[in-house]
Tab-separated table of C-alpha atoms in Angstrom:
chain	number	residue	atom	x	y	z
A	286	UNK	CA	-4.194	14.617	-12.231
A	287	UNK	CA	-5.911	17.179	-10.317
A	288	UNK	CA	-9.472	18.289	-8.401
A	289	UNK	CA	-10.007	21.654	-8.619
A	290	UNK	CA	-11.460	23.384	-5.497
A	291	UNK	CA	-14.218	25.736	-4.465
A	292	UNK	CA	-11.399	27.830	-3.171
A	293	UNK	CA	-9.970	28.149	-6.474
A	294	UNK	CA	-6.710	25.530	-5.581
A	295	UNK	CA	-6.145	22.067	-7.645
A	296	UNK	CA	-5.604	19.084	-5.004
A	297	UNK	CA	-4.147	15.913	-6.905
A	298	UNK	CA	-6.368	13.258	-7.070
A	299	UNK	CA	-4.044	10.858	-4.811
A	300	UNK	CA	-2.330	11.593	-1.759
A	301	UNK	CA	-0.130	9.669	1.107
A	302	UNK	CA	-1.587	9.600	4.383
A	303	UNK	CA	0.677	9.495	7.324
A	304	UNK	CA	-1.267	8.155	9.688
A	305	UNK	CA	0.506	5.716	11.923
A	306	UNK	CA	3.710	6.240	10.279
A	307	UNK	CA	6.434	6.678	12.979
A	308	UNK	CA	10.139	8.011	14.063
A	309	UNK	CA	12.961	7.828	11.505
A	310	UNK	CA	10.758	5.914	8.997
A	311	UNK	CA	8.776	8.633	8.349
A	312	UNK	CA	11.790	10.506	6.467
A	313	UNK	CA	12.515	7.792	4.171
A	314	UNK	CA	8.939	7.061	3.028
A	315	UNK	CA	8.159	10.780	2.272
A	316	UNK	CA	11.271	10.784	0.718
A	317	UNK	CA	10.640	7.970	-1.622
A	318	UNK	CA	6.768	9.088	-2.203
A	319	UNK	CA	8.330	12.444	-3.575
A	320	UNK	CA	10.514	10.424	-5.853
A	321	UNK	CA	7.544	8.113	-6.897
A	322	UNK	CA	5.739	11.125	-7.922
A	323	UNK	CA	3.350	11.951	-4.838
A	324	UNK	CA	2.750	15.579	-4.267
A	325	UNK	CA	-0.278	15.647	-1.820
A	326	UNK	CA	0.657	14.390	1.763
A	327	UNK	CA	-2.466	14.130	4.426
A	328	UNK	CA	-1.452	14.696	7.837
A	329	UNK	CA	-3.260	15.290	11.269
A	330	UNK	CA	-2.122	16.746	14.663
A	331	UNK	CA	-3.222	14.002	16.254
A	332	UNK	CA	-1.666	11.547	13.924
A	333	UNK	CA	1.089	13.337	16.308
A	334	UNK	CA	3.962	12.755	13.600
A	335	UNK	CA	3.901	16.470	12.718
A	336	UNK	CA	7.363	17.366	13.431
A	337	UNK	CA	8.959	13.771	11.711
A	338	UNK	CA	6.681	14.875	8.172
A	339	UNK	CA	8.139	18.356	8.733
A	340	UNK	CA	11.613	17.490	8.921
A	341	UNK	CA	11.310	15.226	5.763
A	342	UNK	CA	8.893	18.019	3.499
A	343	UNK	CA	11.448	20.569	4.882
A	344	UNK	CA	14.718	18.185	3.375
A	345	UNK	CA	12.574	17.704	0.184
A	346	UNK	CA	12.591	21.171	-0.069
A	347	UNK	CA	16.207	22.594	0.739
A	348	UNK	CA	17.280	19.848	-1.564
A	349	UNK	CA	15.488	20.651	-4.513
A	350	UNK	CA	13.667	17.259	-4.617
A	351	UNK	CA	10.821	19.339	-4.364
A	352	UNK	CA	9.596	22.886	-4.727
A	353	UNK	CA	7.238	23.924	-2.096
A	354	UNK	CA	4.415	25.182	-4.701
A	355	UNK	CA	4.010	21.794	-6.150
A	356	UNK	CA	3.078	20.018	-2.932
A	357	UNK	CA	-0.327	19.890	-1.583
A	358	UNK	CA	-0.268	19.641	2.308
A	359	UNK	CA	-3.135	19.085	4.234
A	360	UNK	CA	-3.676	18.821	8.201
A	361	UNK	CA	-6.070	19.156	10.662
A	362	UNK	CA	-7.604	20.549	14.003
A	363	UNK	CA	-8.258	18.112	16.803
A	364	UNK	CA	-11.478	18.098	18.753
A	365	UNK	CA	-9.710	19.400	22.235
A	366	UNK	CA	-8.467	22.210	20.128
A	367	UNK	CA	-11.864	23.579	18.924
A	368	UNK	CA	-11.951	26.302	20.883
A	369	UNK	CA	-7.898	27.411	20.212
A	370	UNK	CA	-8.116	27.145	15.992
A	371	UNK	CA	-5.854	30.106	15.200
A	372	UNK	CA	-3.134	28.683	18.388
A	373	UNK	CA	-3.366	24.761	16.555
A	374	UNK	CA	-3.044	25.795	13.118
A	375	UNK	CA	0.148	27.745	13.999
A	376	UNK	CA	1.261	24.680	15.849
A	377	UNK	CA	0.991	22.594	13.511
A	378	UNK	CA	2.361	24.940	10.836
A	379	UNK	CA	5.222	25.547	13.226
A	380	UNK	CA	5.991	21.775	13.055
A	381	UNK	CA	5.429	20.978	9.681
A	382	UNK	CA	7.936	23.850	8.698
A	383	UNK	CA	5.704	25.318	6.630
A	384	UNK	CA	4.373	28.839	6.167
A	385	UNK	CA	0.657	28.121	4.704
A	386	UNK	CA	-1.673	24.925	4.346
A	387	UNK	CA	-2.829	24.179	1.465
A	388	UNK	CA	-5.825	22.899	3.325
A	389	UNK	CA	-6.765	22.574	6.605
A	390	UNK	CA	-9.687	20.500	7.902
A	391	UNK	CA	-12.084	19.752	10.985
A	392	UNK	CA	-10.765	16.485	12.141
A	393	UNK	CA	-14.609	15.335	13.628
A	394	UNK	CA	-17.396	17.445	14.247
A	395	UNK	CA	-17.235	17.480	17.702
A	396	UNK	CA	-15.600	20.198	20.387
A	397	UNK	CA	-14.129	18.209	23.686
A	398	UNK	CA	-12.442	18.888	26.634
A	399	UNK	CA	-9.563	21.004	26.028
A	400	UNK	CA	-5.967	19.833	27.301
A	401	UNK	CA	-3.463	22.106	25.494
A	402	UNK	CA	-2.610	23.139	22.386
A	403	UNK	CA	-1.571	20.710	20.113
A	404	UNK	CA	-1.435	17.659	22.577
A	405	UNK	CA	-4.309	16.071	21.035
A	406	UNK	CA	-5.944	14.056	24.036
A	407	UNK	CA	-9.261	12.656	23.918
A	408	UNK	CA	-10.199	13.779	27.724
A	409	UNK	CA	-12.513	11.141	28.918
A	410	UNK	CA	-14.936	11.725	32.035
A	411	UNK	CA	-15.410	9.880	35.146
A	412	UNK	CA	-17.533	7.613	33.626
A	413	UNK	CA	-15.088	6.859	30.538
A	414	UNK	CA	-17.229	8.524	27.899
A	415	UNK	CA	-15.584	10.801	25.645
A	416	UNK	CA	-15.454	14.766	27.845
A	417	UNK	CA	-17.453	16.652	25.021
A	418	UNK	CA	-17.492	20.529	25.035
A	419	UNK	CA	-21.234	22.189	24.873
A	420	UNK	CA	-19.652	25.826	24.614
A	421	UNK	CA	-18.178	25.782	21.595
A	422	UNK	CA	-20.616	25.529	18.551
A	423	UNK	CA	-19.365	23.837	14.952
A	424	UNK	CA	-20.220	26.970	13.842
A	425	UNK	CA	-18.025	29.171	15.902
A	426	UNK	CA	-15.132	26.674	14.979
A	427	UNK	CA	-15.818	27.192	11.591
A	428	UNK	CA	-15.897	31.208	11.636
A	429	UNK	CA	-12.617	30.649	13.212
A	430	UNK	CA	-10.891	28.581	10.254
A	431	UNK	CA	-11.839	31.238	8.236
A	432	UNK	CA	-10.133	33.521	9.891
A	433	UNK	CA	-7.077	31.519	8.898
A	434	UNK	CA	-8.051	31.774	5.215
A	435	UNK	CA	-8.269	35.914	5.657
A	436	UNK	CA	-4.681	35.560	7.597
A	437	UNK	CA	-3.350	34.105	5.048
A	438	UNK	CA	-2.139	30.921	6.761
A	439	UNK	CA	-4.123	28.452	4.874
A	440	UNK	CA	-5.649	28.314	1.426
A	441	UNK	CA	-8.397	25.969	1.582
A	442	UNK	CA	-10.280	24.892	4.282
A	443	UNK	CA	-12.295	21.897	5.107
A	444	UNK	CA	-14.546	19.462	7.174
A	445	UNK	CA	-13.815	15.577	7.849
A	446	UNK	CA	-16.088	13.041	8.643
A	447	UNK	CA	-19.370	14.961	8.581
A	448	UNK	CA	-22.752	13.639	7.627
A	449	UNK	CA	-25.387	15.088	5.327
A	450	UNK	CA	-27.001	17.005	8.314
A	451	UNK	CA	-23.954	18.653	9.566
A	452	UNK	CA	-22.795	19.183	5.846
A	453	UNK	CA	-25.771	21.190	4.939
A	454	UNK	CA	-25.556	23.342	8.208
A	455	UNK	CA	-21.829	24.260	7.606
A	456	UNK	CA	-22.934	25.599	4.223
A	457	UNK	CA	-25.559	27.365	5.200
A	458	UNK	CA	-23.549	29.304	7.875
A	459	UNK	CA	-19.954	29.388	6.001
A	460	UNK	CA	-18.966	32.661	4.519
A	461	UNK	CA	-16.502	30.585	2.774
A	462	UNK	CA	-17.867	27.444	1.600
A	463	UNK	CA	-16.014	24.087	3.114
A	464	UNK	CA	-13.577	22.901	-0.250
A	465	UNK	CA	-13.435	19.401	1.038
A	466	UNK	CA	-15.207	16.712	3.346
A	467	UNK	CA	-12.721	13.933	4.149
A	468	UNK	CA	-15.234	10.651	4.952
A	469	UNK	CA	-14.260	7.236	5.107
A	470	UNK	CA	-15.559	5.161	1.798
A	471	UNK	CA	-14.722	2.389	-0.115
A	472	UNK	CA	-16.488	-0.745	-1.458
A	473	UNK	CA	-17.653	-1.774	1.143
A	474	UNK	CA	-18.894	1.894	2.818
A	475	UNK	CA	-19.459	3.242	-0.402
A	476	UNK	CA	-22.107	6.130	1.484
A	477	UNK	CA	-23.297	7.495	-2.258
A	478	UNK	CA	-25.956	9.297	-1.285
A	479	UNK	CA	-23.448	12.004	0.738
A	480	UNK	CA	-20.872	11.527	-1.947
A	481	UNK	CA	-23.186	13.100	-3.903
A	482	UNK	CA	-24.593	15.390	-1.962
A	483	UNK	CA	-21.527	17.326	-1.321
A	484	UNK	CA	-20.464	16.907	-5.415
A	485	UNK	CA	-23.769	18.763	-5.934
A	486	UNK	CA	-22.560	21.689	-3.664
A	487	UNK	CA	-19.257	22.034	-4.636
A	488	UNK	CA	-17.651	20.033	-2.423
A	489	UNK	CA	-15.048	17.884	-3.057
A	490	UNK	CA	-14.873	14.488	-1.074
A	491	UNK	CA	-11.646	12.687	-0.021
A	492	UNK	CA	-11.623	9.312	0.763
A	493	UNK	CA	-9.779	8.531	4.052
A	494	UNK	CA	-9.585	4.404	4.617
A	495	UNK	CA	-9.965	4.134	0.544
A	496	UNK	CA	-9.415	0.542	0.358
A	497	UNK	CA	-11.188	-0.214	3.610
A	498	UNK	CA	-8.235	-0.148	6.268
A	499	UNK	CA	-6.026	-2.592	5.743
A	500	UNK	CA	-3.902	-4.186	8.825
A	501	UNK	CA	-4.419	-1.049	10.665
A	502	UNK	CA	-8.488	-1.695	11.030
A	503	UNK	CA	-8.185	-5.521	11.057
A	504	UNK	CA	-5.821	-5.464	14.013
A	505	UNK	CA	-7.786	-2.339	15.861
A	506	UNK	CA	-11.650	-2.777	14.727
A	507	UNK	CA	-11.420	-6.669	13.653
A	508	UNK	CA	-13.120	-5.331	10.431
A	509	UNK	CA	-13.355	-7.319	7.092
A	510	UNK	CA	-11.295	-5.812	3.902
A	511	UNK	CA	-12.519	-5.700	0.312
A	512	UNK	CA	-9.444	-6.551	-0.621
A	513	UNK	CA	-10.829	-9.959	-0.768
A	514	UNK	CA	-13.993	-9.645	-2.208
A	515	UNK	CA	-14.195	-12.170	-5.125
A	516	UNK	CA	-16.023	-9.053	-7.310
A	517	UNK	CA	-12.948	-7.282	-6.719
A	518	UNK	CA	-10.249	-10.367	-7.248
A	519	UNK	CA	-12.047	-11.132	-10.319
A	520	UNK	CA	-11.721	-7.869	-11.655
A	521	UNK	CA	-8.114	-7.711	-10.451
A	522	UNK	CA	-7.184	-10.442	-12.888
A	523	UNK	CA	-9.163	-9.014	-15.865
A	524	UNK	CA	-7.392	-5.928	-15.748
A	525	UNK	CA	-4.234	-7.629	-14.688
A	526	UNK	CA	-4.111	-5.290	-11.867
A	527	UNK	CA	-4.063	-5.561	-8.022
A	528	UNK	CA	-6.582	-5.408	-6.109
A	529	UNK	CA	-5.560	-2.537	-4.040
A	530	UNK	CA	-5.286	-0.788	-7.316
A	531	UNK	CA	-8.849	-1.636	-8.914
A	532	UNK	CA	-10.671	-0.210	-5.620
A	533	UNK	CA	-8.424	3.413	-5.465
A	534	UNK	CA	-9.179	3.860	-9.402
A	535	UNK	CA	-13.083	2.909	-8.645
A	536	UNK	CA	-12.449	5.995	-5.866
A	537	UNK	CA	-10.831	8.007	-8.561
A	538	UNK	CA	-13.333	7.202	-11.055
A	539	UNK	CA	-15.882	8.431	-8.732
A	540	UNK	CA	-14.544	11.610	-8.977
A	541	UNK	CA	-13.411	11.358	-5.375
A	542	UNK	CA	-9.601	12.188	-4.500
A	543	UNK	CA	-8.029	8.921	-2.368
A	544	UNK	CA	-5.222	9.186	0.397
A	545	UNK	CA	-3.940	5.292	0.830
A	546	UNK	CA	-1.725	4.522	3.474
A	547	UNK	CA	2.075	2.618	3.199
A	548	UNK	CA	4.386	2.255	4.992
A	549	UNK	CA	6.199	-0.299	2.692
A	550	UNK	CA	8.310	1.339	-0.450
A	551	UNK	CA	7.022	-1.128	-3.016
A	552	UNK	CA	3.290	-0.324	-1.887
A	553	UNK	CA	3.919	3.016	-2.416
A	554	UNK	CA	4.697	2.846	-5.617
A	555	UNK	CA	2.387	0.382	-6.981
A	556	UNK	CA	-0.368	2.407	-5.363
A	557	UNK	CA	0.536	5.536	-7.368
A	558	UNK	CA	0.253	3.755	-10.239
A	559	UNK	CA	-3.549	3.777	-11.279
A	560	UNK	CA	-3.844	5.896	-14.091
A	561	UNK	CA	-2.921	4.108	-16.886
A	562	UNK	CA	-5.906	2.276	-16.746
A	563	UNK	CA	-9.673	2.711	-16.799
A	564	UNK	CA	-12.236	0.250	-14.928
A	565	UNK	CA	-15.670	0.379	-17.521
A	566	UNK	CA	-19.015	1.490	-16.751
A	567	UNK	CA	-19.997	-2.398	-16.283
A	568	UNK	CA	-17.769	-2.959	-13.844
A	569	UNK	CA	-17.986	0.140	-11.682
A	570	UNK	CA	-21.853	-1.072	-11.275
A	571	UNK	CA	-20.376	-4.521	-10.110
A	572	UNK	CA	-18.364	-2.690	-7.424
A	573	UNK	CA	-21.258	-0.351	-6.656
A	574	UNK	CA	-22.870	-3.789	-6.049
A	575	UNK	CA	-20.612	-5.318	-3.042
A	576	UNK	CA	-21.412	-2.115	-0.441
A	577	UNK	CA	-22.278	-3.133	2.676
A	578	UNK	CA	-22.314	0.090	4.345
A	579	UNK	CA	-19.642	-1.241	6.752
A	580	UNK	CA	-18.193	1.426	8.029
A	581	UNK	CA	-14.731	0.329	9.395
A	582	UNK	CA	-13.496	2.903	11.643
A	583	UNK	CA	-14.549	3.100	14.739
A	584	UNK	CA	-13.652	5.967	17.702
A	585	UNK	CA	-15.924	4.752	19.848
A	586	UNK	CA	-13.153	1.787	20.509
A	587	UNK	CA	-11.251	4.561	22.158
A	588	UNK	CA	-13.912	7.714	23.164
A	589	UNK	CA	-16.183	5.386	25.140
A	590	UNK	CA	-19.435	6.658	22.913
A	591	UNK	CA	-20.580	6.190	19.530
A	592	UNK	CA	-20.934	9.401	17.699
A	593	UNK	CA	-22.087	7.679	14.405
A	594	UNK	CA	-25.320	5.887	15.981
């Protein structure tokens, strides 16, 4: 099951994100994902795990596990990089073993200090605060990732984590329109109104953090999962499904596409397995109900500022 892009592309509608995933695991999980069935893997340079997912997609590959046409790769450029696009996208192409992206995105909409190509700091200033570049415009970066579509070296391109404001500027300046906006959403951040926006303008929306974060955001940003939301347990047992399940079909019946996060086997599998089921219009209103426009993410642990207030 498949989105179809702006661009032209199909991106399936669920995806692994490797975020946090680390050293030799890595191998085994892609592995295993590609046996489940996964086909679109969502990667970052500064997840900095580049060269582990490269080594495993490459072994896929060589092995006929996998051909390289039926994957859907996406990564993205780092905010010390804004200024460097065409030098990061080879980078990270150069570690992932690949010769194109199948999409590659803005990782925030914001240009800082630049350390280096592909080392992915977040320079902070003498004051602690986050070392943010005024030279470099969003819409100079974004002239320069198409460039990479013209080059050939990637086939879609996108923006992540950009509001309705910065949304609407990128289209009005793009020469190629953006194909995706990665945002965080999920039950309890369900953010409709920009959901919507960019369906309206032909822009498909990922869901990064699709059931709200897990262990990952608990343990970092001490925020509260949906997981455990009685609207969502109850529905859980009525469709005799898990929970995690219930909230990434709600994503995919929202015509969003949803990247979940595992780094157990069993997880993996059971969260790939959400389309033999359909959650009705009744009960999609009941999870519309439980937003609490919470978002759970949140940078500003580590960049000293708050880009969201």
């Amino acid at each position: 099951m498949a989105n179809e892009l702006n661009s032209g592309y199909k991106m399936p509608v669920i995806g692994l994100g490797v975020w946090r995933m680390e050293g030799k695991s890595i191998r085994d999980l892609l592995l295993t994902a590609i046996n489940i069935g996964y086909r679109h893997f969502d990667c970052a340079a500064d997840y900095k795990n580049e060269a582990e997912v490269g080594e495993a997609l490459a072994e896929a590959i060589q092995t006929g596990l996998v051909k390289r046409e039926d994957l859907f790769i996406t990564t993205k450029l780092w905010n010390s990089d804004h200024g460097h696009v065409l030098e990061a996208c080879k980078d990270s192409l150069k570690k992932l073993k690949l010769d194109y992206l199948d999409l590659y995105l803005v990782h925030f909409p914001v240009a800082t200090r630049h350390t280096g190509v592909g080392t992915t700091d977040s320079a902070l200033d003498e004051n602690g605060v986050l070392d943010i570049d005024t030279t470099i415009s969003l819409e100079t970066t974004w002239h320069a990732m198409e460039d990479l579509v013209s080059a050939g070296l990637v086939r879609s391109i996108g923006i992540s984590n950009y509001d309705i404001f910065l949304t609407r500027d990128c289209l009005a300046y793009s020469k190629i329109k953006p194909a995706v906006n990665q945002i965080e959403t999920h039950p309890y951040f369900q953010r409709d109104c920009l959901v919507k926006f960019c369906q309206k303008h032909g822009i498909c929306v990922t869901a990064h953090t699709p059931i709200g974060g897990g262990t990952a955001n608990i343990e970092w940003f001490s925020s509260v999962s949906c997981l455990d939301d009685p609207v969502i347990k109850d529905l859980a047992k009525k469709y005799k499904k898990t929970e995690a399940k219930i909230i990434l079909r709600w994503g995919i019946q929202r015509n969003t596409v949803v990247i979940p996060k595992s780094s157990k086997a069993e997880r993996l599998n059971e969260n790939f397995q959400v389309f033999d089921f359909e959650i009705l219009e009744e009960d999609m209103n009941k999870i519309k109900g439980i937003d609490r426009k919470q978002r759970t993410n949140q940078p500003a642990k580590f960049w000293g500022i708050d880009l969201y207030a």
